[in-house]
PDB file of C-alpha atoms in Angstrom:
ATOM      1  CA  MET A   1     115.627 176.228  84.082  1.00  0.00           C
ATOM      2  CA  LYS A   2     118.604 174.027  83.181  1.00  0.00           C
ATOM      3  CA  PRO A   3     117.856 170.335  82.464  1.00  0.00           C
ATOM      4  CA  LEU A   4     119.530 169.146  85.699  1.00  0.00           C
ATOM      5  CA  HIS A   5     117.476 171.594  87.742  1.00  0.00           C
ATOM      6  CA  LYS A   6     114.300 170.365  86.040  1.00  0.00           C
ATOM      7  CA  ILE A   7     115.164 166.761  86.951  1.00  0.00           C
ATOM      8  CA  MET A   8     115.948 167.703  90.558  1.00  0.00           C
ATOM      9  CA  PHE A   9     112.695 169.684  90.830  1.00  0.00           C
ATOM     10  CA  ALA A  10     110.632 166.841  89.317  1.00  0.00           C
ATOM     11  CA  THR A  11     112.299 164.293  91.613  1.00  0.00           C
ATOM     12  CA  GLY A  12     111.626 166.466  94.661  1.00  0.00           C
ATOM     13  CA  ALA A  13     107.983 166.949  93.682  1.00  0.00           C
ATOM     14  CA  PHE A  14     107.607 163.178  93.151  1.00  0.00           C
ATOM     15  CA  LEU A  15     109.095 162.407  96.586  1.00  0.00           C
ATOM     16  CA  LEU A  16     106.885 164.981  98.315  1.00  0.00           C
ATOM     17  CA  ALA A  17     103.771 163.618  96.594  1.00  0.00           C
ATOM     18  CA  ASN A  18     104.626 160.047  97.604  1.00  0.00           C
ATOM     19  CA  ALA A  19     105.442 161.019 101.185  1.00  0.00           C
ATOM     20  CA  ALA A  20     102.107 162.817 101.451  1.00  0.00           C
ATOM     21  CA  GLY A  21     100.279 159.862  99.882  1.00  0.00           C
ATOM     22  CA  ALA A  22     101.839 157.449 102.376  1.00  0.00           C
ATOM     23  CA  GLN A  23     100.367 159.455 105.255  1.00  0.00           C
ATOM     24  CA  ALA A  24      96.886 159.862 103.762  1.00  0.00           C
ATOM     25  CA  PRO A  25      94.026 158.101 105.568  1.00  0.00           C
ATOM     26  CA  LEU A  26      93.374 154.659 104.115  1.00  0.00           C
ATOM     27  CA  ALA A  27      89.640 154.560 103.374  1.00  0.00           C
ATOM     28  CA  ALA A  28      89.155 150.773 103.386  1.00  0.00           C
ATOM     29  CA  LEU A  29      91.094 150.309 106.634  1.00  0.00           C
ATOM     30  CA  SER A  30      89.027 152.958 108.398  1.00  0.00           C
ATOM     31  CA  GLN A  31      85.987 150.600 108.189  1.00  0.00           C
ATOM     32  CA  ILE A  32      87.645 147.736 110.086  1.00  0.00           C
ATOM     33  CA  GLU A  33      86.325 147.049 113.582  1.00  0.00           C
ATOM     34  CA  PRO A  34      88.957 146.621 116.289  1.00  0.00           C
ATOM     35  CA  GLY A  35      88.940 143.286 118.102  1.00  0.00           C
ATOM     36  CA  GLN A  36      90.250 139.730 118.094  1.00  0.00           C
ATOM     37  CA  TYR A  37      90.830 138.363 114.584  1.00  0.00           C
ATOM     38  CA  SER A  38      91.554 134.907 113.245  1.00  0.00           C
ATOM     39  CA  LEU A  39      94.014 134.984 110.323  1.00  0.00           C
ATOM     40  CA  THR A  40      93.596 131.911 108.135  1.00  0.00           C
ATOM     41  CA  SER A  41      95.717 130.922 105.149  1.00  0.00           C
ATOM     42  CA  ALA A  42      95.319 127.793 103.014  1.00  0.00           C
ATOM     43  CA  GLY A  43      97.632 125.019 104.163  1.00  0.00           C
ATOM     44  CA  THR A  44      98.612 126.657 107.453  1.00  0.00           C
ATOM     45  CA  ARG A  45      97.253 126.791 110.954  1.00  0.00           C
ATOM     46  CA  SER A  46      95.226 129.912 111.716  1.00  0.00           C
ATOM     47  CA  ARG A  47      96.646 132.482 114.070  1.00  0.00           C
ATOM     48  CA  SER A  48      94.877 134.955 116.275  1.00  0.00           C
ATOM     49  CA  ILE A  49      95.725 138.617 116.749  1.00  0.00           C
ATOM     50  CA  CYS A  50      94.195 141.445 118.709  1.00  0.00           C
ATOM     51  CA  LEU A  51      93.754 144.233 116.186  1.00  0.00           C
ATOM     52  CA  GLY A  52      93.595 147.828 117.329  1.00  0.00           C
ATOM     53  CA  ASP A  53      95.348 149.543 114.416  1.00  0.00           C
ATOM     54  CA  PRO A  54      94.449 147.867 111.098  1.00  0.00           C
ATOM     55  CA  ARG A  55      97.626 149.241 109.449  1.00  0.00           C
ATOM     56  CA  VAL A  56      99.547 146.327 111.041  1.00  0.00           C
ATOM     57  CA  LEU A  57      97.843 144.117 108.434  1.00  0.00           C
ATOM     58  CA  LEU A  58      99.768 145.934 105.692  1.00  0.00           C
ATOM     59  CA  GLN A  59     103.078 144.299 106.594  1.00  0.00           C
ATOM     60  CA  LEU A  60     102.373 141.045 108.413  1.00  0.00           C
ATOM     61  CA  GLN A  61     105.553 139.470 107.029  1.00  0.00           C
ATOM     62  CA  HIS A  62     107.634 142.390 108.333  1.00  0.00           C
ATOM     63  CA  ALA A  63     105.653 143.031 111.532  1.00  0.00           C
ATOM     64  CA  GLY A  64     107.129 145.719 113.735  1.00  0.00           C
ATOM     65  CA  ALA A  65     109.803 146.737 111.201  1.00  0.00           C
ATOM     66  CA  ALA A  66     110.301 150.401 110.322  1.00  0.00           C
ATOM     67  CA  CYS A  67     109.293 150.446 106.662  1.00  0.00           C
ATOM     68  CA  SER A  68     108.448 153.142 104.160  1.00  0.00           C
ATOM     69  CA  ARG A  69     105.099 152.784 102.395  1.00  0.00           C
ATOM     70  CA  TYR A  70     103.771 153.865  99.047  1.00  0.00           C
ATOM     71  CA  VAL A  71      99.997 153.789  98.595  1.00  0.00           C
ATOM     72  CA  ILE A  72      99.072 152.296  95.210  1.00  0.00           C
ATOM     73  CA  ALA A  73      95.268 152.223  95.684  1.00  0.00           C
ATOM     74  CA  ASN A  74      93.089 153.844  98.318  1.00  0.00           C
ATOM     75  CA  ASP A  75      89.477 153.041  97.551  1.00  0.00           C
ATOM     76  CA  LYS A  76      86.389 152.606  99.726  1.00  0.00           C
ATOM     77  CA  ASP A  77      86.800 148.816  99.950  1.00  0.00           C
ATOM     78  CA  THR A  78      90.403 148.171  98.843  1.00  0.00           C
ATOM     79  CA  THR A  79      93.806 149.368  99.977  1.00  0.00           C
ATOM     80  CA  VAL A  80      96.991 148.418  98.129  1.00  0.00           C
ATOM     81  CA  VAL A  81     100.379 149.387  99.538  1.00  0.00           C
ATOM     82  CA  HIS A  82     103.966 148.685  98.532  1.00  0.00           C
ATOM     83  CA  TYR A  83     106.422 148.860 101.420  1.00  0.00           C
ATOM     84  CA  THR A  84     110.195 148.693 101.751  1.00  0.00           C
ATOM     85  CA  CYS A  85     112.054 147.726 104.924  1.00  0.00           C
ATOM     86  CA  PRO A  86     115.761 148.611 104.596  1.00  0.00           C
ATOM     87  CA  GLY A  87     117.890 145.504 105.065  1.00  0.00           C
ATOM     88  CA  LEU A  88     114.854 143.258 105.597  1.00  0.00           C
ATOM     89  CA  GLY A  89     113.035 143.176 102.271  1.00  0.00           C
ATOM     90  CA  HIS A  90     109.860 144.564 100.771  1.00  0.00           C
ATOM     91  CA  GLY A  91     106.289 143.646  99.971  1.00  0.00           C
ATOM     92  CA  ARG A  92     103.030 144.528  98.299  1.00  0.00           C
ATOM     93  CA  THR A  93      99.833 144.041 100.255  1.00  0.00           C
ATOM     94  CA  GLU A  94      96.243 144.294  99.062  1.00  0.00           C
ATOM     95  CA  ILE A  95      93.448 144.363 101.631  1.00  0.00           C
ATOM     96  CA  LYS A  96      89.853 143.959 100.441  1.00  0.00           C
ATOM     97  CA  VAL A  97      87.301 144.776 103.115  1.00  0.00           C
ATOM     98  CA  GLU A  98      84.182 142.668 102.602  1.00  0.00           C
ATOM     99  CA  THR A  99      82.553 143.788 105.861  1.00  0.00           C
ATOM    100  CA  PRO A 100      83.941 145.683 108.886  1.00  0.00           C
ATOM    101  CA  ARG A 101      84.629 142.207 110.380  1.00  0.00           C
ATOM    102  CA  LEU A 102      85.917 140.281 107.341  1.00  0.00           C
ATOM    103  CA  MET A 103      88.871 141.006 105.046  1.00  0.00           C
ATOM    104  CA  GLN A 104      90.831 139.256 102.326  1.00  0.00           C
ATOM    105  CA  ILE A 105      94.569 140.000 102.444  1.00  0.00           C
ATOM    106  CA  GLN A 106      97.059 139.187  99.702  1.00  0.00           C
ATOM    107  CA  SER A 107     100.707 139.926 100.365  1.00  0.00           C
ATOM    108  CA  GLN A 108     103.834 139.036  98.461  1.00  0.00           C
ATOM    109  CA  GLY A 109     107.435 140.159  98.422  1.00  0.00           C
ATOM    110  CA  ILE A 110     110.870 139.333  99.769  1.00  0.00           C
ATOM    111  CA  ALA A 111     111.817 138.656 103.408  1.00  0.00           C
ATOM    112  CA  ASN A 112     115.207 137.358 104.574  1.00  0.00           C
ATOM    113  CA  ASN A 113     116.290 137.035 100.924  1.00  0.00           C
ATOM    114  CA  ALA A 114     113.422 134.632 100.175  1.00  0.00           C
ATOM    115  CA  PRO A 115     110.092 135.206  98.441  1.00  0.00           C
ATOM    116  CA  PHE A 116     106.766 135.033 100.260  1.00  0.00           C
ATOM    117  CA  ASP A 117     103.231 134.962  98.864  1.00  0.00           C
ATOM    118  CA  TRP A 118     100.219 134.842 101.160  1.00  0.00           C
ATOM    119  CA  ALA A 119      96.457 134.816 100.758  1.00  0.00           C
ATOM    120  CA  ILE A 120      94.856 135.338 104.176  1.00  0.00           C
ATOM    121  CA  GLU A 121      91.309 135.680 105.410  1.00  0.00           C
ATOM    122  CA  ALA A 122      90.981 137.888 108.498  1.00  0.00           C
ATOM    123  CA  ARG A 123      87.739 137.337 110.436  1.00  0.00           C
ATOM    124  CA  ARG A 124      86.736 139.091 113.666  1.00  0.00           C
ATOM    125  CA  THR A 125      86.022 136.566 116.418  1.00  0.00           C
ATOM    126  CA  GLY A 126      85.212 138.881 119.329  1.00  0.00           C
ATOM    127  CA  ALA A 127      86.606 141.494 121.651  1.00  0.00           C
ATOM    128  CA  CYS A 128      90.257 141.563 122.692  1.00  0.00           C
ATOM    129  CA  ALA A 129      91.451 140.931 126.194  1.00  0.00           C
ATOM    130  CA  PRO A 130      92.356 144.277 127.859  1.00  0.00           C
ATOM    131  CA  ASN A 131      95.827 145.762 127.145  1.00  0.00           C
ATOM    132  CA  ILE A 132      96.788 143.369 124.309  1.00  0.00           C
ATOM    133  CA  GLN A 133      95.968 145.378 121.164  1.00  0.00           C
ATOM    134  CA  HIS A 134      98.433 145.646 118.216  1.00  0.00           C
TER     135      HIS A 134
END
């Protein structure tokens, strides 16, 4: 195989491995109970969200944006993901699941050409109102 072909093959294999990894089930997130959660960060007012799909916690700063994700760690209690949102920025989020109703979330990156750095506690406060899950 010529050197250029080797590079192209290696690059293709790397991209396929990362694409597959991004779609793999995230072990820590699979423990999280759906419901109403209070998100609290030091120095800010807490906010409440109805959580159906815990993957929304991976990109709170870029909520709803179409982003690619690369899974850095996928352990029983911890998920770490780097994501990139074309034209919007990128981030790295670590979610530590303490119990199915309590998580610690650290996220940092760039949004709107400015840095962000959050440490958030997510605590389940009850059931969601019908038809409001995210």
